[in-house]
């Protein structure tokens, strides 16, 4: 089939690959959500885990399944469908690579999960050294990363094929966005691949006796912060390129959308030190530099906010809206495909403000390692990103499975989003408040020997349990909707909505797809931000740490 931008449906063979990723993603959501419920119940002090299950084991499962498995598998499934829809059906070779990537990621996930369940890898989502896991855990993580590279390569190959068949044309906006996110992911995961393959795996195998903790942590956060934008950019794809079509409007500016994604590529990677602001061994000047680069990422986020609300207002006024906010009444609030992601957008306002606090050199001293950070994390990933992913699923799953989003499921989806918003308001709000009072994160319930300060935290921890319980109801609802749309909804045609630019809009500059330029600038920023600090860290390294296992075995 000739590649073009006129396709209205994802090829069934590509749809099958996309759905494979989504099945794993939603399985991870169900299991990881249950672990989250157990966590907040334990932290309230009103519940103890049965059968010798350890709190930190549950915390590790929750973080890995929701922070890594749900997100990565959903993104790969969505991006596969987006490229197939806008750049044309994947070649047999690219599709085979996608399946190889899927199975590598799935096998790796199973290996890592097995070690966590066997209490051989209670090392939390960040797997910080000197906590030491079983070698199979690190091998599993390696397979997940390698698998994502293979799938990413298939997507880049499909983009390259489109460029060859359409010389001189701008690539479809959604495909361009997928390329930026995939390139960012590949560059960022080089850091975590380096620490796992060169440090943690030899250390866990006993080939080396000690590990340099600061090098390992620095390489992790080289990856860890762009990971946040790897989660966020697919939500931005929906906001920029799909929501305008759903509301009956046009994309505000194709060029602005492309520029904002390129800015994320440039400024999301050389900023990992802002997660290490209280870490000794890193010169404060380099921390300050990376804080400045972190604040640069605010610019494309503000560009996105402007673009989205400009789209909403223009669309509303084109439908006859008057007055300052009359356009809001013209938006399709009864359509879950719009309302669910919109709630996620609204959550990004306080989430972004909290991120600015976390990245500030001075304010970070107040909230670092408190549960404030966890509250921020749940507003960004678990609300903005996840609600947008749910909104995508409500049309993507029936599109891929040849079914329809019924009125009943649409109504239930809107109810689910509001349940989620209420639960997250309780839970994240209580986390932010308790964090300002000094409540730590990554800790089970404790009265800290009757400490008066710890007693102040307990009401907030109870509020977290209430919010977490409401959120778990939201997970049950979304699983009901997903299973219905995948297997039981009536057969039919569900649109894969792709927005169009305004008629007569000037073509985006060709320089936006000069990848040698953008990758060169990205490499230069990374080398500038990390080369000298890493040399300093390695030259002045202590002897290194032996492995620690702070958890009890079965």
GROMACS .gro file of C-alpha atoms in nm, residues 120-498:
model
  379
  120UNK     CA    1   1.544  -1.074   4.528
  121UNK     CA    2   1.506  -0.715   4.403
  122UNK     CA    3   1.339  -0.491   4.660
  123UNK     CA    4   1.532  -0.193   4.524
  124UNK     CA    5   1.241   0.042   4.443
  125UNK     CA    6   1.161   0.210   4.112
  126UNK     CA    7   1.499   0.387   4.099
  127UNK     CA    8   1.706   0.074   4.189
  128UNK     CA    9   1.970   0.297   4.352
  129UNK     CA   10   2.302   0.140   4.439
  130UNK     CA   11   2.419   0.027   4.690
  131UNK     CA   12   2.089  -0.165   4.716
  132UNK     CA   13   2.176  -0.481   4.528
  133UNK     CA   14   1.932  -0.693   4.326
  134UNK     CA   15   1.964  -1.037   4.168
  135UNK     CA   16   2.145  -1.036   3.829
  136UNK     CA   17   1.828  -1.155   3.655
  137UNK     CA   18   1.657  -0.829   3.759
  138UNK     CA   19   1.923  -0.623   3.580
  139UNK     CA   20   1.920  -0.856   3.277
  140UNK     CA   21   1.542  -0.810   3.259
  141UNK     CA   22   1.578  -0.432   3.266
  142UNK     CA   23   1.835  -0.457   2.989
  143UNK     CA   24   1.596  -0.657   2.770
  144UNK     CA   25   1.321  -0.398   2.824
  145UNK     CA   26   1.554  -0.119   2.709
  146UNK     CA   27   1.690  -0.314   2.412
  147UNK     CA   28   1.337  -0.413   2.310
  148UNK     CA   29   1.227  -0.049   2.317
  149UNK     CA   30   1.524   0.039   2.094
  150UNK     CA   31   1.419  -0.227   1.842
  151UNK     CA   32   1.060  -0.100   1.833
  152UNK     CA   33   1.184   0.258   1.817
  153UNK     CA   34   1.404   0.164   1.524
  154UNK     CA   35   1.098   0.025   1.344
  155UNK     CA   36   0.916   0.356   1.392
  156UNK     CA   37   1.216   0.558   1.273
  157UNK     CA   38   1.248   0.327   0.972
  158UNK     CA   39   0.883   0.388   0.878
  159UNK     CA   40   0.942   0.763   0.906
  160UNK     CA   41   1.250   0.731   0.683
  161UNK     CA   42   1.046   0.539   0.426
  162UNK     CA   43   0.786   0.819   0.421
  163UNK     CA   44   1.057   1.082   0.371
  164UNK     CA   45   1.200   0.891   0.075
  165UNK     CA   46   0.858   0.860  -0.085
  166UNK     CA   47   0.767   1.224  -0.022
  167UNK     CA   48   1.081   1.432  -0.089
  168UNK     CA   49   1.057   1.799  -0.001
  169UNK     CA   50   0.738   1.760   0.205
  170UNK     CA   51   0.694   1.808   0.578
  171UNK     CA   52   0.629   1.479   0.752
  172UNK     CA   53   0.287   1.433   0.914
  173UNK     CA   54   0.279   1.613   1.249
  174UNK     CA   55   0.202   1.304   1.460
  175UNK     CA   56   0.482   1.107   1.294
  176UNK     CA   57   0.724   1.397   1.349
  177UNK     CA   58   0.631   1.402   1.718
  178UNK     CA   59   0.682   1.027   1.748
  179UNK     CA   60   1.028   1.063   1.591
  180UNK     CA   61   1.129   1.335   1.841
  181UNK     CA   62   1.007   1.129   2.138
  182UNK     CA   63   1.176   0.812   2.010
  183UNK     CA   64   1.508   0.988   1.951
  184UNK     CA   65   1.491   1.145   2.297
  185UNK     CA   66   1.419   0.803   2.450
  186UNK     CA   67   1.711   0.633   2.272
  187UNK     CA   68   1.957   0.908   2.371
  188UNK     CA   69   1.833   0.915   2.731
  189UNK     CA   70   1.836   0.538   2.783
  190UNK     CA   71   2.206   0.528   2.696
  191UNK     CA   72   2.264   0.649   3.052
  192UNK     CA   73   2.065   0.378   3.229
  193UNK     CA   74   2.203   0.116   2.988
  194UNK     CA   75   2.554   0.226   3.079
  195UNK     CA   76   2.504   0.199   3.454
  196UNK     CA   77   2.322  -0.137   3.429
  197UNK     CA   78   2.563  -0.303   3.185
  198UNK     CA   79   2.892  -0.153   3.302
  199UNK     CA   80   2.829  -0.118   3.676
  200UNK     CA   81   2.529  -0.293   3.831
  201UNK     CA   82   2.524  -0.619   3.636
  202UNK     CA   83   2.897  -0.700   3.682
  203UNK     CA   84   2.860  -0.601   4.049
  204UNK     CA   85   2.557  -0.824   4.107
  205UNK     CA   86   2.732  -1.113   3.929
  206UNK     CA   87   3.031  -1.079   4.162
  207UNK     CA   88   3.270  -0.983   3.881
  208UNK     CA   89   3.351  -0.665   4.073
  209UNK     CA   90   3.319  -0.624   4.447
  210UNK     CA   91   3.223  -0.257   4.474
  211UNK     CA   92   3.021   0.002   4.285
  212UNK     CA   93   3.063   0.378   4.253
  213UNK     CA   94   2.728   0.496   4.388
  214UNK     CA   95   2.754   0.857   4.266
  215UNK     CA   96   2.842   0.757   3.908
  216UNK     CA   97   2.553   0.511   3.906
  217UNK     CA   98   2.306   0.765   4.041
  218UNK     CA   99   2.426   1.033   3.798
  219UNK     CA  100   2.384   0.801   3.499
  220UNK     CA  101   2.038   0.705   3.626
  221UNK     CA  102   1.922   1.066   3.643
  222UNK     CA  103   2.074   1.141   3.304
  223UNK     CA  104   1.797   0.901   3.200
  224UNK     CA  105   1.547   0.964   3.480
  225UNK     CA  106   1.441   1.318   3.397
  226UNK     CA  107   1.394   1.280   3.019
  227UNK     CA  108   1.194   0.971   3.116
  228UNK     CA  109   0.934   1.217   3.252
  229UNK     CA  110   0.913   1.385   2.912
  230UNK     CA  111   0.903   1.049   2.736
  231UNK     CA  112   0.582   0.998   2.936
  232UNK     CA  113   0.454   1.351   2.877
  233UNK     CA  114   0.516   1.399   2.504
  234UNK     CA  115   0.261   1.135   2.391
  235UNK     CA  116   0.006   1.330   2.598
  236UNK     CA  117   0.119   1.644   2.413
  237UNK     CA  118   0.074   1.455   2.084
  238UNK     CA  119  -0.289   1.403   2.179
  239UNK     CA  120  -0.335   1.764   2.290
  240UNK     CA  121  -0.172   1.922   1.985
  241UNK     CA  122  -0.274   1.690   1.702
  242UNK     CA  123  -0.584   1.496   1.810
  243UNK     CA  124  -0.794   1.710   2.047
  244UNK     CA  125  -0.844   1.986   1.781
  245UNK     CA  126  -1.009   1.729   1.553
  246UNK     CA  127  -1.230   1.596   1.835
  247UNK     CA  128  -1.362   1.944   1.922
  248UNK     CA  129  -1.422   2.034   1.557
  249UNK     CA  130  -1.140   2.285   1.530
  250UNK     CA  131  -0.799   2.322   1.367
  251UNK     CA  132  -0.445   2.288   1.499
  252UNK     CA  133  -0.344   2.635   1.619
  253UNK     CA  134   0.004   2.619   1.466
  254UNK     CA  135   0.178   2.320   1.312
  255UNK     CA  136   0.513   2.501   1.331
  256UNK     CA  137   0.473   2.591   1.699
  257UNK     CA  138   0.391   2.229   1.782
  258UNK     CA  139   0.705   2.104   1.605
  259UNK     CA  140   0.924   2.368   1.769
  260UNK     CA  141   0.798   2.284   2.117
  261UNK     CA  142   0.886   1.917   2.066
  262UNK     CA  143   1.235   2.005   1.944
  263UNK     CA  144   1.289   2.222   2.253
  264UNK     CA  145   1.200   1.923   2.472
  265UNK     CA  146   1.459   1.717   2.284
  266UNK     CA  147   1.726   1.981   2.350
  267UNK     CA  148   1.655   2.064   2.712
  268UNK     CA  149   1.512   1.750   2.872
  269UNK     CA  150   1.834   1.546   2.889
  270UNK     CA  151   2.116   1.768   3.030
  271UNK     CA  152   1.922   1.845   3.351
  272UNK     CA  153   1.957   1.536   3.570
  273UNK     CA  154   2.152   1.714   3.843
  274UNK     CA  155   1.838   1.891   3.962
  275UNK     CA  156   1.742   1.551   4.108
  276UNK     CA  157   2.078   1.547   4.288
  277UNK     CA  158   2.084   1.896   4.439
  278UNK     CA  159   2.155   1.765   4.790
  279UNK     CA  160   2.402   1.503   4.666
  280UNK     CA  161   2.763   1.554   4.782
  281UNK     CA  162   3.038   1.506   4.527
  282UNK     CA  163   2.890   1.728   4.254
  283UNK     CA  164   3.023   2.083   4.223
  284UNK     CA  165   2.748   2.339   4.298
  285UNK     CA  166   2.832   2.533   3.979
  286UNK     CA  167   2.730   2.235   3.765
  287UNK     CA  168   2.413   2.188   3.967
  288UNK     CA  169   2.329   2.554   3.906
  289UNK     CA  170   2.390   2.517   3.532
  290UNK     CA  171   2.154   2.223   3.509
  291UNK     CA  172   1.890   2.406   3.714
  292UNK     CA  173   1.905   2.685   3.452
  293UNK     CA  174   1.867   2.429   3.171
  294UNK     CA  175   1.577   2.271   3.362
  295UNK     CA  176   1.393   2.602   3.367
  296UNK     CA  177   1.434   2.620   2.989
  297UNK     CA  178   1.193   2.325   2.964
  298UNK     CA  179   0.920   2.549   3.106
  299UNK     CA  180   0.917   2.740   2.775
  300UNK     CA  181   0.774   2.462   2.552
  301UNK     CA  182   0.524   2.377   2.827
  302UNK     CA  183   0.399   2.736   2.828
  303UNK     CA  184   0.393   2.729   2.447
  304UNK     CA  185   0.173   2.420   2.469
  305UNK     CA  186  -0.065   2.582   2.720
  306UNK     CA  187  -0.098   2.889   2.496
  307UNK     CA  188  -0.154   2.677   2.185
  308UNK     CA  189  -0.421   2.458   2.346
  309UNK     CA  190  -0.630   2.737   2.495
  310UNK     CA  191  -0.596   2.938   2.175
  311UNK     CA  192  -0.734   2.633   1.991
  312UNK     CA  193  -1.022   2.607   2.236
  313UNK     CA  194  -1.111   2.976   2.209
  314UNK     CA  195  -1.086   2.991   1.828
  315UNK     CA  196  -1.302   2.680   1.797
  316UNK     CA  197  -1.562   2.811   2.042
  317UNK     CA  198  -1.581   3.152   1.872
  318UNK     CA  199  -1.612   2.988   1.530
  319UNK     CA  200  -1.926   2.823   1.669
  320UNK     CA  201  -2.076   3.154   1.777
  321UNK     CA  202  -1.941   3.199   2.128
  322UNK     CA  203  -1.939   3.552   2.271
  323UNK     CA  204  -1.802   3.707   2.588
  324UNK     CA  205  -1.472   3.649   2.759
  325UNK     CA  206  -1.522   3.280   2.838
  326UNK     CA  207  -1.824   3.198   2.625
  327UNK     CA  208  -1.610   2.972   2.409
  328UNK     CA  209  -1.584   2.724   2.698
  329UNK     CA  210  -1.955   2.647   2.669
  330UNK     CA  211  -1.906   2.537   2.308
  331UNK     CA  212  -1.655   2.263   2.392
  332UNK     CA  213  -1.784   1.901   2.382
  333UNK     CA  214  -1.788   1.833   2.755
  334UNK     CA  215  -2.005   1.526   2.701
  335UNK     CA  216  -1.736   1.359   2.486
  336UNK     CA  217  -1.493   1.152   2.696
  337UNK     CA  218  -1.233   1.176   2.420
  338UNK     CA  219  -1.207   1.547   2.505
  339UNK     CA  220  -1.312   1.576   2.870
  340UNK     CA  221  -1.081   1.308   3.011
  341UNK     CA  222  -0.760   1.455   2.858
  342UNK     CA  223  -0.881   1.806   2.949
  343UNK     CA  224  -0.892   1.713   3.319
  344UNK     CA  225  -0.534   1.591   3.273
  345UNK     CA  226  -0.440   1.926   3.115
  346UNK     CA  227  -0.593   2.117   3.406
  347UNK     CA  228  -0.395   1.903   3.653
  348UNK     CA  229  -0.075   2.002   3.477
  349UNK     CA  230  -0.111   2.360   3.606
  350UNK     CA  231  -0.043   2.273   3.975
  351UNK     CA  232   0.181   1.985   3.865
  352UNK     CA  233   0.403   2.219   3.664
  353UNK     CA  234   0.415   2.471   3.949
  354UNK     CA  235   0.531   2.193   4.183
  355UNK     CA  236   0.796   2.094   3.931
  356UNK     CA  237   0.935   2.447   3.936
  357UNK     CA  238   0.962   2.420   4.315
  358UNK     CA  239   1.142   2.085   4.290
  359UNK     CA  240   1.390   2.220   4.035
  360UNK     CA  241   1.470   2.539   4.227
  361UNK     CA  242   1.810   2.518   4.394
  362UNK     CA  243   1.683   2.684   4.714
  363UNK     CA  244   1.326   2.551   4.743
  364UNK     CA  245   1.444   2.198   4.670
  365UNK     CA  246   1.622   2.201   5.007
  366UNK     CA  247   1.279   2.220   5.176
  367UNK     CA  248   1.101   1.941   4.988
  368UNK     CA  249   1.382   1.705   4.883
  369UNK     CA  250   1.314   1.346   4.994
  370UNK     CA  251   0.976   1.442   5.143
  371UNK     CA  252   0.645   1.304   5.026
  372UNK     CA  253   0.586   1.642   4.855
  373UNK     CA  254   0.790   1.497   4.565
  374UNK     CA  255   0.564   1.192   4.553
  375UNK     CA  256   0.259   1.419   4.541
  376UNK     CA  257   0.412   1.611   4.251
  377UNK     CA  258   0.493   1.286   4.072
  378UNK     CA  259   0.134   1.169   4.106
  379UNK     CA  260   0.000   1.495   3.962
  380UNK     CA  261   0.228   1.478   3.658
  381UNK     CA  262   0.247   1.109   3.568
  382UNK     CA  263  -0.055   0.966   3.749
  383UNK     CA  264  -0.295   1.246   3.652
  384UNK     CA  265  -0.183   1.457   3.354
  385UNK     CA  266  -0.021   1.171   3.164
  386UNK     CA  267  -0.238   0.880   3.272
  387UNK     CA  268  -0.573   1.057   3.224
  388UNK     CA  269  -0.463   1.162   2.875
  389UNK     CA  270  -0.361   0.800   2.806
  390UNK     CA  271  -0.707   0.688   2.922
  391UNK     CA  272  -0.868   0.946   2.693
  392UNK     CA  273  -0.660   0.815   2.402
  393UNK     CA  274  -0.759   0.457   2.483
  394UNK     CA  275  -1.130   0.536   2.464
  395UNK     CA  276  -1.107   0.587   2.087
  396UNK     CA  277  -0.781   0.402   2.006
  397UNK     CA  278  -0.881   0.062   2.147
  398UNK     CA  279  -1.213   0.040   1.956
  399UNK     CA  280  -1.041   0.175   1.644
  400UNK     CA  281  -0.781  -0.102   1.663
  401UNK     CA  282  -1.030  -0.377   1.750
  402UNK     CA  283  -1.304  -0.274   1.505
  403UNK     CA  284  -1.556  -0.177   1.772
  404UNK     CA  285  -1.747   0.134   1.886
  405UNK     CA  286  -1.730   0.355   2.192
  406UNK     CA  287  -2.092   0.330   2.306
  407UNK     CA  288  -2.285   0.604   2.487
  408UNK     CA  289  -2.279   0.395   2.806
  409UNK     CA  290  -1.900   0.352   2.796
  410UNK     CA  291  -1.855   0.720   2.708
  411UNK     CA  292  -2.058   0.821   3.014
  412UNK     CA  293  -1.872   0.574   3.235
  413UNK     CA  294  -1.540   0.713   3.106
  414UNK     CA  295  -1.635   1.066   3.212
  415UNK     CA  296  -1.744   0.936   3.554
  416UNK     CA  297  -1.412   0.750   3.582
  417UNK     CA  298  -1.216   1.069   3.511
  418UNK     CA  299  -1.399   1.265   3.779
  419UNK     CA  300  -1.354   0.979   4.027
  420UNK     CA  301  -0.983   0.992   3.945
  421UNK     CA  302  -0.971   1.370   3.988
  422UNK     CA  303  -1.140   1.353   4.330
  423UNK     CA  304  -0.917   1.068   4.450
  424UNK     CA  305  -0.602   1.243   4.333
  425UNK     CA  306  -0.707   1.571   4.496
  426UNK     CA  307  -0.726   1.393   4.831
  427UNK     CA  308  -0.412   1.185   4.788
  428UNK     CA  309  -0.177   1.426   4.614
  429UNK     CA  310  -0.302   1.723   4.816
  430UNK     CA  311  -0.233   1.537   5.140
  431UNK     CA  312   0.112   1.436   5.012
  432UNK     CA  313   0.203   1.795   4.931
  433UNK     CA  314   0.084   1.918   5.271
  434UNK     CA  315   0.257   1.641   5.467
  435UNK     CA  316   0.576   1.700   5.269
  436UNK     CA  317   0.584   2.062   5.380
  437UNK     CA  318   0.561   1.931   5.737
  438UNK     CA  319   0.865   1.710   5.674
  439UNK     CA  320   0.699   1.372   5.616
  440UNK     CA  321   0.947   1.145   5.432
  441UNK     CA  322   0.880   0.952   5.116
  442UNK     CA  323   0.977   0.590   5.050
  443UNK     CA  324   0.881   0.499   5.407
  444UNK     CA  325   0.616   0.278   5.564
  445UNK     CA  326   0.402   0.390   5.859
  446UNK     CA  327   0.602   0.481   6.167
  447UNK     CA  328   0.541   0.686   6.479
  448UNK     CA  329   0.916   0.746   6.503
  449UNK     CA  330   0.927   0.663   6.872
  450UNK     CA  331   0.633   0.883   6.961
  451UNK     CA  332   0.775   1.192   6.791
  452UNK     CA  333   0.541   1.492   6.804
  453UNK     CA  334   0.640   1.587   6.450
  454UNK     CA  335   0.553   1.242   6.316
  455UNK     CA  336   0.212   1.265   6.487
  456UNK     CA  337   0.137   1.570   6.269
  457UNK     CA  338   0.172   1.357   5.956
  458UNK     CA  339  -0.074   1.081   6.048
  459UNK     CA  340  -0.400   1.265   5.955
  460UNK     CA  341  -0.252   1.342   5.613
  461UNK     CA  342  -0.154   0.977   5.571
  462UNK     CA  343  -0.513   0.878   5.647
  463UNK     CA  344  -0.627   1.129   5.381
  464UNK     CA  345  -0.382   0.966   5.138
  465UNK     CA  346  -0.545   0.629   5.210
  466UNK     CA  347  -0.890   0.775   5.139
  467UNK     CA  348  -0.767   0.927   4.812
  468UNK     CA  349  -0.584   0.610   4.714
  469UNK     CA  350  -0.896   0.402   4.775
  470UNK     CA  351  -1.100   0.632   4.550
  471UNK     CA  352  -0.827   0.607   4.284
  472UNK     CA  353  -0.844   0.228   4.299
  473UNK     CA  354  -1.217   0.252   4.222
  474UNK     CA  355  -1.111   0.461   3.922
  475UNK     CA  356  -0.873   0.183   3.813
  476UNK     CA  357  -1.155  -0.073   3.837
  477UNK     CA  358  -1.375   0.150   3.619
  478UNK     CA  359  -1.107   0.201   3.354
  479UNK     CA  360  -1.038  -0.173   3.341
  480UNK     CA  361  -1.411  -0.234   3.286
  481UNK     CA  362  -1.408   0.015   2.999
  482UNK     CA  363  -1.089  -0.126   2.845
  483UNK     CA  364  -1.214  -0.486   2.854
  484UNK     CA  365  -1.547  -0.378   2.705
  485UNK     CA  366  -1.384  -0.182   2.421
  486UNK     CA  367  -1.135  -0.460   2.347
  487UNK     CA  368  -1.371  -0.758   2.354
  488UNK     CA  369  -1.743  -0.683   2.402
  489UNK     CA  370  -1.840  -0.346   2.248
  490UNK     CA  371  -2.051  -0.360   1.930
  491UNK     CA  372  -1.863  -0.403   1.605
  492UNK     CA  373  -1.822  -0.083   1.409
  493UNK     CA  374  -1.592   0.195   1.292
  494UNK     CA  375  -1.431   0.427   1.549
  495UNK     CA  376  -1.239   0.725   1.415
  496UNK     CA  377  -0.865   0.776   1.471
  497UNK     CA  378  -0.895   1.156   1.488
  498UNK     CA  379  -0.606   1.352   1.338
   0.00000   0.00000   0.00000
